[in-house]
Tab-separated table of C-alpha atoms and ligand atoms in Angstrom:
chain	number	residue	atom	x	y	z
A	1	MET	CA	-29.162	1.500	4.733
A	2	ASN	CA	-28.201	5.141	4.336
A	3	LYS	CA	-26.190	5.596	1.088
A	4	ASN	CA	-23.196	7.164	2.801
A	5	LEU	CA	-23.058	4.415	5.348
A	6	LEU	CA	-23.373	1.770	2.679
A	7	ILE	CA	-20.465	3.046	0.597
A	8	THR	CA	-18.375	3.380	3.765
A	9	PHE	CA	-19.257	-0.195	4.712
A	10	ILE	CA	-18.322	-1.530	1.262
A	11	ALA	CA	-15.041	0.392	1.241
A	12	GLY	CA	-14.377	-0.881	4.778
A	13	ILE	CA	-14.871	-4.534	3.797
A	14	ALA	CA	-12.672	-4.215	0.716
A	15	ALA	CA	-10.043	-2.343	2.719
A	16	THR	CA	-9.618	-5.401	4.952
A	17	GLY	CA	-7.303	-6.442	2.114
A	18	GLY	CA	-5.134	-3.484	3.171
A	19	LEU	CA	-5.228	-4.639	6.785
A	20	LEU	CA	-3.811	-7.986	5.690
A	21	PHE	CA	-1.218	-6.189	3.560
A	22	GLY	CA	-0.086	-4.212	6.610
A	23	PHE	CA	-0.281	-7.129	9.022
A	24	ASP	CA	1.576	-9.669	6.940
A	25	THR	CA	4.344	-7.241	5.980
A	26	GLY	CA	4.653	-5.648	9.442
A	27	VAL	CA	4.493	-8.814	11.535
A	28	ILE	CA	7.973	-9.850	10.498
A	29	ASN	CA	9.387	-6.905	12.451
A	30	VAL	CA	8.187	-8.458	15.705
A	31	ALA	CA	8.203	-12.161	14.767
A	32	LEU	CA	11.863	-12.267	13.757
A	33	PRO	CA	13.363	-12.612	17.269
A	34	THR	CA	11.458	-15.853	18.017
A	35	LEU	CA	11.770	-17.093	14.426
A	36	ARG	CA	15.547	-16.729	14.689
A	37	LYS	CA	15.535	-19.002	17.714
A	38	ALA	CA	13.017	-21.507	16.355
A	39	PHE	CA	14.774	-22.092	13.047
A	40	ASP	CA	18.369	-21.071	13.788
A	41	LEU	CA	18.081	-18.569	10.955
A	42	THR	CA	21.256	-17.571	9.138
A	43	PRO	CA	21.250	-13.950	7.852
A	44	GLU	CA	20.701	-15.350	4.341
A	45	LEU	CA	17.628	-17.354	5.334
A	46	GLU	CA	16.412	-14.433	7.406
A	47	SER	CA	16.392	-12.092	4.448
A	48	TRP	CA	14.397	-14.697	2.514
A	49	VAL	CA	11.839	-15.000	5.296
A	50	VAL	CA	11.425	-11.208	5.256
A	51	SER	CA	11.485	-10.762	1.492
A	52	ALA	CA	9.376	-13.803	0.463
A	53	VAL	CA	6.222	-11.733	0.950
A	54	LEU	CA	7.655	-9.023	-1.267
A	55	ALA	CA	8.674	-11.509	-3.955
A	56	GLY	CA	5.115	-12.906	-3.846
A	57	GLY	CA	3.887	-9.329	-4.046
A	58	MET	CA	5.742	-8.932	-7.329
A	59	VAL	CA	4.014	-11.995	-8.795
A	60	GLY	CA	0.521	-10.976	-7.604
A	61	PRO	CA	0.054	-8.164	-10.155
A	62	PHE	CA	0.703	-10.638	-12.987
A	63	VAL	CA	-2.262	-12.648	-11.753
A	64	SER	CA	-4.500	-9.660	-11.086
A	65	GLY	CA	-3.423	-7.782	-14.249
A	66	PRO	CA	-5.283	-9.953	-16.765
A	67	LEU	CA	-7.920	-11.261	-14.349
A	68	THR	CA	-9.191	-7.984	-12.847
A	69	ASP	CA	-10.448	-6.719	-16.187
A	70	TYR	CA	-11.639	-10.177	-17.274
A	71	LEU	CA	-13.289	-11.655	-14.146
A	72	GLY	CA	-14.209	-8.395	-12.464
A	73	ARG	CA	-13.044	-6.669	-9.303
A	74	LYS	CA	-15.125	-8.742	-6.910
A	75	LYS	CA	-14.185	-12.266	-7.963
A	76	ILE	CA	-10.481	-11.511	-8.028
A	77	ASN	CA	-10.695	-10.192	-4.462
A	78	ILE	CA	-12.489	-13.356	-3.359
A	79	LEU	CA	-9.680	-15.386	-4.899
A	80	ALA	CA	-7.067	-13.267	-3.106
A	81	SER	CA	-8.828	-13.663	0.238
A	82	LEU	CA	-8.838	-17.438	-0.173
A	83	ILE	CA	-5.084	-17.346	-0.760
A	84	PHE	CA	-4.746	-15.195	2.388
A	85	VAL	CA	-6.628	-17.837	4.402
A	86	ILE	CA	-4.400	-20.653	3.115
A	87	GLY	CA	-1.186	-18.617	3.525
A	88	SER	CA	-2.036	-17.668	7.117
A	89	ILE	CA	-2.629	-21.297	8.072
A	90	LEU	CA	0.535	-22.512	6.358
A	91	THR	CA	2.771	-19.937	8.039
A	92	ALA	CA	1.232	-20.569	11.462
A	93	ILE	CA	1.748	-24.338	11.313
A	94	ALA	CA	5.087	-24.284	9.433
A	95	PRO	CA	7.231	-27.245	10.581
A	96	ASN	CA	10.390	-25.907	8.906
A	97	VAL	CA	11.770	-22.788	7.307
A	98	VAL	CA	11.161	-23.857	3.692
A	99	PHE	CA	7.480	-24.353	4.497
A	100	LEU	CA	7.426	-20.964	6.196
A	101	ILE	CA	8.971	-19.248	3.185
A	102	GLY	CA	6.414	-21.004	0.939
A	103	GLY	CA	3.541	-19.745	3.120
A	104	ARG	CA	4.953	-16.223	3.070
A	105	LEU	CA	5.261	-16.361	-0.714
A	106	LEU	CA	1.552	-17.213	-0.895
A	107	LEU	CA	0.664	-14.372	1.463
A	108	GLY	CA	2.710	-12.056	-0.738
A	109	LEU	CA	0.869	-13.267	-3.813
A	110	ALA	CA	-2.450	-12.370	-2.175
A	111	ILE	CA	-1.125	-8.988	-1.032
A	112	GLY	CA	0.123	-8.252	-4.547
A	113	ILE	CA	-3.354	-8.972	-5.880
A	114	VAL	CA	-5.345	-6.897	-3.378
A	115	ALA	CA	-2.924	-4.001	-3.665
A	116	SER	CA	-3.722	-3.898	-7.378
A	117	THR	CA	-7.452	-4.400	-7.129
A	118	VAL	CA	-8.836	-2.974	-3.876
A	119	PRO	CA	-7.922	0.704	-4.427
A	120	LEU	CA	-9.364	0.680	-7.919
A	121	TYR	CA	-12.498	-1.173	-6.784
A	122	ILE	CA	-13.107	1.520	-4.162
A	123	ALA	CA	-12.266	4.324	-6.611
A	124	GLU	CA	-14.812	2.968	-9.091
A	125	LEU	CA	-17.566	2.821	-6.485
A	126	ALA	CA	-16.864	6.154	-4.802
A	127	PRO	CA	-18.527	9.465	-5.664
A	128	LYS	CA	-15.864	11.808	-7.063
A	129	GLU	CA	-15.916	14.273	-4.168
A	130	LYS	CA	-15.169	11.468	-1.708
A	131	ARG	CA	-12.871	9.313	-3.784
A	132	GLY	CA	-9.694	10.538	-2.062
A	133	GLN	CA	-10.930	9.737	1.419
A	134	LEU	CA	-12.543	6.428	0.543
A	135	VAL	CA	-9.539	5.070	-1.343
A	136	THR	CA	-7.382	6.198	1.565
A	137	PHE	CA	-9.321	3.687	3.701
A	138	PHE	CA	-7.027	1.195	2.014
A	139	GLN	CA	-3.947	3.012	3.309
A	140	LEU	CA	-5.585	3.437	6.718
A	141	ALA	CA	-6.203	-0.306	6.797
A	142	ILE	CA	-2.550	-0.949	5.881
A	143	THR	CA	-1.460	1.165	8.842
A	144	LEU	CA	-3.981	-0.542	11.151
A	145	GLY	CA	-2.641	-3.903	9.997
A	146	ILE	CA	0.917	-2.810	10.751
A	147	LEU	CA	-0.178	-1.498	14.156
A	148	LEU	CA	-2.056	-4.723	14.914
A	149	SER	CA	1.026	-6.754	14.091
A	150	TYR	CA	3.197	-4.611	16.394
A	151	VAL	CA	0.690	-4.807	19.261
A	152	VAL	CA	0.373	-8.563	18.854
A	153	GLY	CA	4.178	-8.744	18.817
A	154	TYR	CA	4.375	-6.721	22.025
A	155	LEU	CA	1.700	-8.850	23.748
A	156	PHE	CA	3.237	-12.185	22.825
A	157	GLU	CA	6.849	-11.097	23.305
A	158	GLY	CA	8.833	-13.557	25.392
A	159	GLN	CA	6.480	-16.511	24.819
A	160	GLU	CA	7.979	-19.584	23.233
A	161	ASN	CA	6.796	-19.967	19.643
A	162	ALA	CA	5.232	-16.488	19.819
A	163	TRP	CA	5.567	-16.324	16.052
A	164	ARG	CA	2.906	-19.031	15.599
A	165	LEU	CA	0.390	-17.020	17.633
A	166	MET	CA	1.289	-13.921	15.631
A	167	PHE	CA	0.718	-15.681	12.314
A	168	TRP	CA	-2.560	-17.207	13.549
A	169	THR	CA	-3.800	-13.676	14.261
A	170	GLY	CA	-3.520	-12.966	10.534
A	171	PHE	CA	-6.025	-15.729	9.847
A	172	ILE	CA	-8.870	-13.692	11.413
A	173	PRO	CA	-8.899	-10.705	8.986
A	174	ALA	CA	-8.341	-13.164	6.126
A	175	ALA	CA	-11.566	-14.964	7.059
A	176	VAL	CA	-13.390	-11.619	7.440
A	177	LEU	CA	-12.311	-10.504	3.957
A	178	PHE	CA	-13.287	-13.828	2.423
A	179	THR	CA	-16.765	-13.742	3.957
A	180	GLY	CA	-17.303	-10.000	3.499
A	181	MET	CA	-16.512	-9.986	-0.218
A	182	PHE	CA	-19.610	-12.091	-0.895
A	183	PHE	CA	-21.776	-9.269	0.474
A	184	VAL	CA	-20.446	-6.348	-1.574
A	185	PRO	CA	-21.523	-5.425	-5.123
A	186	GLU	CA	-19.425	-5.632	-8.277
A	187	SER	CA	-17.912	-2.341	-9.506
A	188	PRO	CA	-20.539	-0.523	-11.613
A	189	ARG	CA	-17.865	0.826	-13.953
A	190	TRP	CA	-16.549	-2.664	-14.653
A	191	LEU	CA	-20.117	-3.888	-15.271
A	192	ILE	CA	-20.653	-1.079	-17.785
A	193	SER	CA	-17.390	-1.920	-19.522
A	194	LYS	CA	-18.760	-5.459	-20.006
A	195	GLY	CA	-22.047	-4.187	-21.442
A	196	ARG	CA	-23.972	-5.009	-18.248
A	197	SER	CA	-25.397	-1.518	-17.778
A	198	GLU	CA	-28.650	-2.655	-16.178
A	199	GLU	CA	-26.828	-4.385	-13.345
A	200	ALA	CA	-24.553	-1.362	-13.033
A	201	LEU	CA	-27.570	0.911	-12.657
A	202	LEU	CA	-28.951	-1.283	-9.894
A	203	VAL	CA	-25.665	-0.890	-7.986
A	204	LEU	CA	-25.444	2.837	-8.683
A	205	ASN	CA	-29.006	3.398	-7.504
A	206	LYS	CA	-28.085	1.958	-4.136
A	207	LEU	CA	-25.151	4.345	-3.807
A	208	ARG	CA	-26.337	7.599	-5.455
A	209	THR	CA	-29.515	9.574	-6.043
A	210	PRO	CA	-31.403	8.313	-9.146
A	211	GLU	CA	-30.280	11.385	-11.152
A	212	GLN	CA	-26.634	10.963	-10.196
A	213	ALA	CA	-26.808	7.245	-10.989
A	214	LEU	CA	-28.128	7.887	-14.488
A	215	GLU	CA	-25.631	10.654	-15.107
A	216	GLU	CA	-22.696	8.453	-14.060
A	217	LEU	CA	-23.915	5.605	-16.205
A	218	LYS	CA	-24.199	7.906	-19.206
A	219	GLU	CA	-20.798	9.454	-18.648
A	220	THR	CA	-19.093	6.059	-18.407
A	221	GLU	CA	-20.921	4.673	-21.440
A	222	GLU	CA	-19.944	7.731	-23.429
A	223	ILE	CA	-16.283	7.483	-22.619
A	224	LEU	CA	-16.264	3.783	-23.472
A	225	SER	CA	-17.979	4.352	-26.801
A	226	GLU	CA	-15.406	6.882	-27.966
A	227	LYS	CA	-13.109	5.307	-30.529
A	228	THR	CA	-10.075	6.794	-28.839
A	229	SER	CA	-10.742	4.788	-25.683
A	230	GLY	CA	-9.078	1.819	-27.431
A	231	LYS	CA	-9.931	-1.841	-27.419
A	232	GLY	CA	-8.750	-2.534	-23.940
A	233	ASP	CA	-5.419	-3.752	-25.208
A	234	TRP	CA	-2.816	-3.499	-22.418
A	235	LYS	CA	-0.219	-2.313	-24.936
A	236	ILE	CA	-1.812	1.144	-25.022
A	237	LEU	CA	-0.354	1.728	-21.563
A	238	PHE	CA	3.016	2.039	-23.246
A	239	THR	CA	1.934	4.487	-25.940
A	240	LYS	CA	2.882	8.142	-25.974
A	241	LYS	CA	-0.646	9.168	-25.010
A	242	LEU	CA	-0.433	7.445	-21.647
A	243	ARG	CA	3.152	8.345	-20.882
A	244	ILE	CA	2.246	10.580	-17.944
A	245	PRO	CA	0.076	8.017	-16.118
A	246	LEU	CA	2.718	5.378	-16.808
A	247	PHE	CA	5.393	7.592	-15.244
A	248	ILE	CA	3.125	8.361	-12.308
A	249	GLY	CA	2.776	4.638	-11.519
A	250	ILE	CA	6.531	4.107	-11.633
A	251	GLY	CA	7.677	7.370	-10.053
A	252	ILE	CA	5.329	7.526	-7.094
A	253	PHE	CA	6.312	4.045	-5.879
A	254	CYS	CA	9.996	4.526	-6.593
A	255	ILE	CA	9.992	7.609	-4.367
A	256	GLN	CA	7.620	6.084	-1.817
A	257	GLN	CA	9.836	3.059	-1.340
A	258	PHE	CA	13.257	4.714	-1.648
A	259	SER	CA	12.143	7.223	0.957
A	260	GLY	CA	13.053	4.288	3.211
A	261	ILE	CA	9.600	3.779	4.726
A	262	ASN	CA	9.961	0.042	4.972
A	263	ALA	CA	13.441	0.171	6.395
A	264	ILE	CA	11.502	1.615	9.336
A	265	ILE	CA	8.309	-0.457	9.100
A	266	TYR	CA	10.209	-3.770	8.871
A	267	TYR	CA	13.334	-3.019	10.902
A	268	SER	CA	12.510	-0.245	13.375
A	269	THR	CA	12.972	-2.551	16.364
A	270	ASP	CA	16.519	-3.277	15.218
A	271	ILE	CA	17.152	0.442	14.615
A	272	PHE	CA	15.798	1.423	18.052
A	273	LYS	CA	17.828	-1.349	19.681
A	274	LYS	CA	20.972	0.563	18.784
A	275	LEU	CA	19.946	3.075	21.452
A	276	PHE	CA	17.482	1.284	23.767
A	277	ASP	CA	17.041	-2.083	25.455
A	278	GLY	CA	14.782	-4.780	23.896
A	279	PRO	CA	11.334	-4.046	25.439
A	280	THR	CA	11.771	-0.263	25.048
A	281	ALA	CA	12.711	-0.781	21.400
A	282	THR	CA	9.559	-2.884	20.807
A	283	LEU	CA	7.452	-0.251	22.540
A	284	ALA	CA	9.032	2.466	20.394
A	285	THR	CA	8.022	0.374	17.382
A	286	VAL	CA	4.415	0.266	18.616
A	287	GLY	CA	4.710	4.077	18.713
A	288	VAL	CA	5.583	4.038	14.995
A	289	GLY	CA	2.400	2.055	14.326
A	290	VAL	CA	0.173	4.350	16.393
A	291	ILE	CA	1.507	7.536	14.812
A	292	ASN	CA	1.228	6.050	11.334
A	293	THR	CA	-2.454	5.249	11.872
A	294	PHE	CA	-3.390	8.616	13.387
A	295	ALA	CA	-1.570	10.577	10.721
A	296	THR	CA	-3.368	8.567	8.035
A	297	LEU	CA	-6.682	9.577	9.623
A	298	LEU	CA	-5.532	13.134	9.101
A	299	ALA	CA	-4.734	12.350	5.463
A	300	ILE	CA	-8.306	11.131	4.969
A	301	ARG	CA	-9.540	14.561	6.005
A	302	LEU	CA	-7.030	16.466	3.899
A	303	LEU	CA	-6.799	14.721	0.522
A	304	ASP	CA	-10.096	15.904	-0.933
A	305	LYS	CA	-9.791	19.346	0.706
A	306	ILE	CA	-6.204	20.474	0.155
A	307	GLY	CA	-5.636	18.282	-2.891
A	308	ARG	CA	-3.071	15.641	-3.839
A	309	LYS	CA	-0.296	17.867	-5.146
A	310	PRO	CA	0.099	20.301	-2.235
A	311	LEU	CA	0.149	17.355	0.180
A	312	LEU	CA	2.825	15.695	-1.882
A	313	TYR	CA	5.013	18.815	-1.673
A	314	ILE	CA	4.496	19.099	2.086
A	315	GLY	CA	5.231	15.399	2.569
A	316	LEU	CA	8.385	15.420	0.459
A	317	ILE	CA	9.896	18.437	2.167
A	318	GLY	CA	8.942	17.132	5.622
A	319	THR	CA	10.285	13.612	5.094
A	320	ALA	CA	13.537	14.962	3.640
A	321	PHE	CA	14.071	17.113	6.722
A	322	CYS	CA	13.398	14.196	9.076
A	323	LEU	CA	15.618	11.778	7.181
A	324	GLY	CA	18.397	14.360	7.402
A	325	THR	CA	17.885	14.595	11.177
A	326	VAL	CA	18.027	10.812	11.646
A	327	GLY	CA	21.132	10.606	9.453
A	328	LEU	CA	22.808	13.330	11.535
A	329	ALA	CA	21.942	11.521	14.773
A	330	PHE	CA	24.058	8.611	13.546
A	331	TYR	CA	26.765	10.729	11.907
A	332	MET	CA	27.410	12.806	15.030
A	333	LYS	CA	26.858	10.075	17.581
A	334	ASP	CA	30.272	10.475	19.183
A	335	SER	CA	29.955	14.218	19.629
A	336	LEU	CA	26.281	14.453	20.664
A	337	PRO	CA	24.961	13.926	24.214
A	338	ALA	CA	23.193	10.518	24.345
A	339	ALA	CA	19.817	12.062	25.246
A	340	LEU	CA	19.929	14.457	22.303
A	341	GLN	CA	20.873	11.623	19.979
A	342	GLN	CA	17.910	9.582	21.222
A	343	TRP	CA	15.578	12.524	20.692
A	344	MET	CA	16.873	13.130	17.198
A	345	LEU	CA	16.466	9.481	16.282
A	346	VAL	CA	13.045	8.811	17.794
A	347	GLY	CA	11.694	12.313	17.064
A	348	GLY	CA	13.074	12.189	13.515
A	349	ILE	CA	11.517	8.799	12.800
A	350	TYR	CA	8.147	9.659	14.339
A	351	THR	CA	7.890	12.965	12.491
A	352	TYR	CA	9.008	11.279	9.296
A	353	ILE	CA	6.118	8.817	9.698
A	354	ILE	CA	3.638	11.708	10.038
A	355	PHE	CA	4.841	13.384	6.835
A	356	PHE	CA	4.899	10.074	4.989
A	357	ALA	CA	1.410	9.138	6.145
A	358	ILE	CA	-0.171	12.357	4.881
A	359	SER	CA	1.492	12.192	1.478
A	360	LEU	CA	3.556	9.422	-0.097
A	361	GLY	CA	1.687	6.668	1.763
A	362	PRO	CA	-1.884	7.239	0.582
A	363	LEU	CA	-0.930	8.924	-2.688
A	364	GLY	CA	0.745	5.864	-4.175
A	365	TRP	CA	-2.409	3.787	-3.986
A	366	LEU	CA	-4.746	6.666	-4.715
A	367	LEU	CA	-3.008	7.848	-7.871
A	368	ILE	CA	-2.773	4.383	-9.433
A	369	SER	CA	-6.477	3.875	-8.807
A	370	GLU	CA	-7.512	7.018	-10.649
A	371	VAL	CA	-5.146	8.024	-13.437
A	372	TYR	CA	-5.678	5.152	-15.912
A	373	PRO	CA	-8.410	4.701	-18.545
A	374	LEU	CA	-11.219	2.307	-17.598
A	375	LYS	CA	-10.564	-0.271	-20.298
A	376	ILE	CA	-7.082	-1.073	-19.045
A	377	ARG	CA	-7.459	0.138	-15.459
A	378	GLY	CA	-7.097	-3.335	-13.932
A	379	PHE	CA	-3.959	-4.110	-15.892
A	380	ALA	CA	-2.395	-0.672	-15.443
A	381	SER	CA	-3.066	-0.495	-11.748
A	382	SER	CA	-1.559	-3.981	-11.372
A	383	MET	CA	1.584	-2.738	-13.085
A	384	GLY	CA	1.650	0.173	-10.623
A	385	SER	CA	1.391	-2.294	-7.783
A	386	PHE	CA	4.208	-4.378	-9.307
A	387	ASN	CA	6.432	-1.298	-9.167
A	388	HIS	CA	5.661	-0.982	-5.476
A	389	TRP	CA	6.758	-4.551	-4.715
A	390	PHE	CA	9.774	-4.358	-6.964
A	391	PHE	CA	11.156	-1.254	-5.232
A	392	ASP	CA	10.026	-2.471	-1.818
A	393	PHE	CA	11.909	-5.742	-2.337
A	394	TRP	CA	15.153	-3.936	-3.081
A	395	VAL	CA	14.878	-1.605	-0.119
A	396	ALA	CA	14.026	-4.443	2.292
A	397	PHE	CA	16.716	-6.669	0.852
A	398	SER	CA	19.431	-4.026	0.838
A	399	PHE	CA	18.743	-2.319	4.162
A	400	PRO	CA	20.190	-4.949	6.540
A	401	ARG	CA	23.172	-5.393	4.220
A	402	LEU	CA	23.848	-1.646	3.966
A	403	ALA	CA	23.232	-1.193	7.687
A	404	ALA	CA	26.098	-3.605	8.339
A	405	THR	CA	28.516	-1.352	6.385
A	406	SER	CA	29.848	2.096	7.245
A	407	LEU	CA	26.715	3.606	5.658
A	408	GLY	CA	24.775	2.152	8.568
A	409	ASP	CA	27.175	3.467	11.163
A	410	ASN	CA	27.482	6.989	9.837
A	411	GLY	CA	23.819	7.393	8.866
A	412	GLY	CA	24.667	7.502	5.155
A	413	ILE	CA	21.680	5.255	4.302
A	414	PHE	CA	19.306	7.918	5.541
A	415	GLY	CA	21.218	10.509	3.515
A	416	ILE	CA	20.578	8.425	0.381
A	417	TYR	CA	16.861	8.154	1.163
A	418	MET	CA	16.796	11.938	1.718
A	419	LEU	CA	18.300	12.571	-1.719
A	420	VAL	CA	15.661	10.415	-3.397
A	421	VAL	CA	12.897	12.316	-1.636
A	422	LEU	CA	14.377	15.649	-2.714
A	423	LEU	CA	14.504	14.451	-6.326
A	424	GLY	CA	10.833	13.585	-5.849
A	425	LEU	CA	10.110	17.320	-5.820
A	426	PHE	CA	10.823	17.412	-9.577
A	427	PHE	CA	8.478	14.492	-10.076
A	428	ALA	CA	5.763	16.285	-8.101
A	429	ARG	CA	6.296	19.473	-10.095
A	430	TYR	CA	6.521	18.064	-13.633
A	431	VAL	CA	4.665	14.749	-13.675
A	432	VAL	CA	1.910	14.667	-11.049
A	433	PHE	CA	-1.260	16.604	-11.780
A	434	GLU	CA	-4.168	17.473	-9.510
A	435	THR	CA	-7.054	14.989	-9.562
A	436	LYS	CA	-9.021	16.419	-6.645
A	437	GLY	CA	-12.707	16.883	-7.527
A	438	LEU	CA	-12.386	15.334	-11.005
A	439	SER	CA	-14.460	12.288	-11.943
A	440	LEU	CA	-12.569	9.257	-13.277
A	441	GLU	CA	-14.068	10.076	-16.663
A	442	ASP	CA	-12.811	13.703	-16.489
A	443	ILE	CA	-9.345	12.334	-15.802
A	444	GLU	CA	-9.635	9.889	-18.693
A	445	LYS	CA	-10.575	12.708	-21.065
A	446	LYS	CA	-7.189	14.276	-20.367
A	447	TRP	CA	-5.487	11.437	-22.243
A	448	LYS	CA	-7.488	11.836	-25.410
B	501	LIG	C1	3.301	1.467	1.487
B	501	LIG	C2	3.869	0.332	2.270
B	501	LIG	C3	4.217	0.825	3.656
B	501	LIG	C4	3.021	1.487	4.299
B	501	LIG	C5	3.365	2.132	5.605
B	501	LIG	C6	2.106	2.029	2.191
B	501	LIG	O1	1.572	3.061	1.448
B	501	LIG	O2	2.913	1.055	0.219
B	501	LIG	O3	4.986	-0.198	1.611
B	501	LIG	O4	4.643	-0.244	4.457
B	501	LIG	O5	2.487	2.491	3.461
B	501	LIG	O6	2.253	2.739	6.177
């Protein structure tokens, strides 16, 4: 198989983990109406059904953290896909709400693992000039998963027990990931770090020209042999030397999540229902999914051309503007004509999604896959992923509660998200650095 095609195929298989991430987090948006009926959900139970996946997501990195560096990137992904298979079956057959929450916790656990391991697996296999686009396959797959869940929700809407059919749909990509992972190679960089250079060279030869393969092998061996690369002890992540990458992993996900993305991804139907009837609101939600996917395709083209930092600036300014518009639509609802208010709300949300998808969305996963040293990359990237789930949990948990207060009525929530995004400009200016065109080893040298 042609080398380009092969690497795309491998990244595509691994990225199915992202599809499951998107599907299992997004599906709740459309499954909730029938779940409410089926289980007589109280608001308390409802927030647990939504947030169980996110709580599981927080636990996942603690499993992947030690195991990704110890077992390797491939085996840990096989384990995660098995958990996805079990979780999908359990949620689809759930006889009661406790069972359902248990199944969603398992799905979250698997999502937390793949979110830590898939981006770094792809980053370690990718040639440097294509790393941005290939790792962004993961984000593209997340958006496709979200879109799939919305479309499935739209198709099954109105059917009794529609939620079971929706959850069964998640079983299919889980089975694909489980099977596919047996056909992809182990990460050559991980193999080298375990002293298995011959196997690594075999993998590299399939993906690069023989000269490039040898050069990459040498470069990785060199960086590992330097004393300053450390013993692979996770504690070095918290030393002064790695302060910048540590801050990047915390800051990028804090801003990504407090930009309010998942208030929209999980609750857009409820938000749109404030202005439209039920079916129109669901259709508007499908629109969110479609735009998210197309804009991510654009990101794939831009990341390795324009670079990470300029896109981050564009995304932050754009999302802040859109959040302000949505906030105003709520704040001025009594003085604005209804049509204008609808335009501001739908237009603001759709444009927000475009700016998010070309910046904060892919950059979170991309940066945590590339800024850490090889010896602790698995652990460090898992900690980055933990930050994602931690912040995500609080946004998802707080949004319905805040929306029920005056901050929901007057659009204040969106004002808060806008402020966070504006503060993100300082983070982009003083913490993030450009990684476009640099090899993972070049980046690692920066920390020495
Ligand atoms: C975020 C998710 C979000 C998704 C939306 C991802 O980068 O990590 O929390 O739901 O983008 O596309």
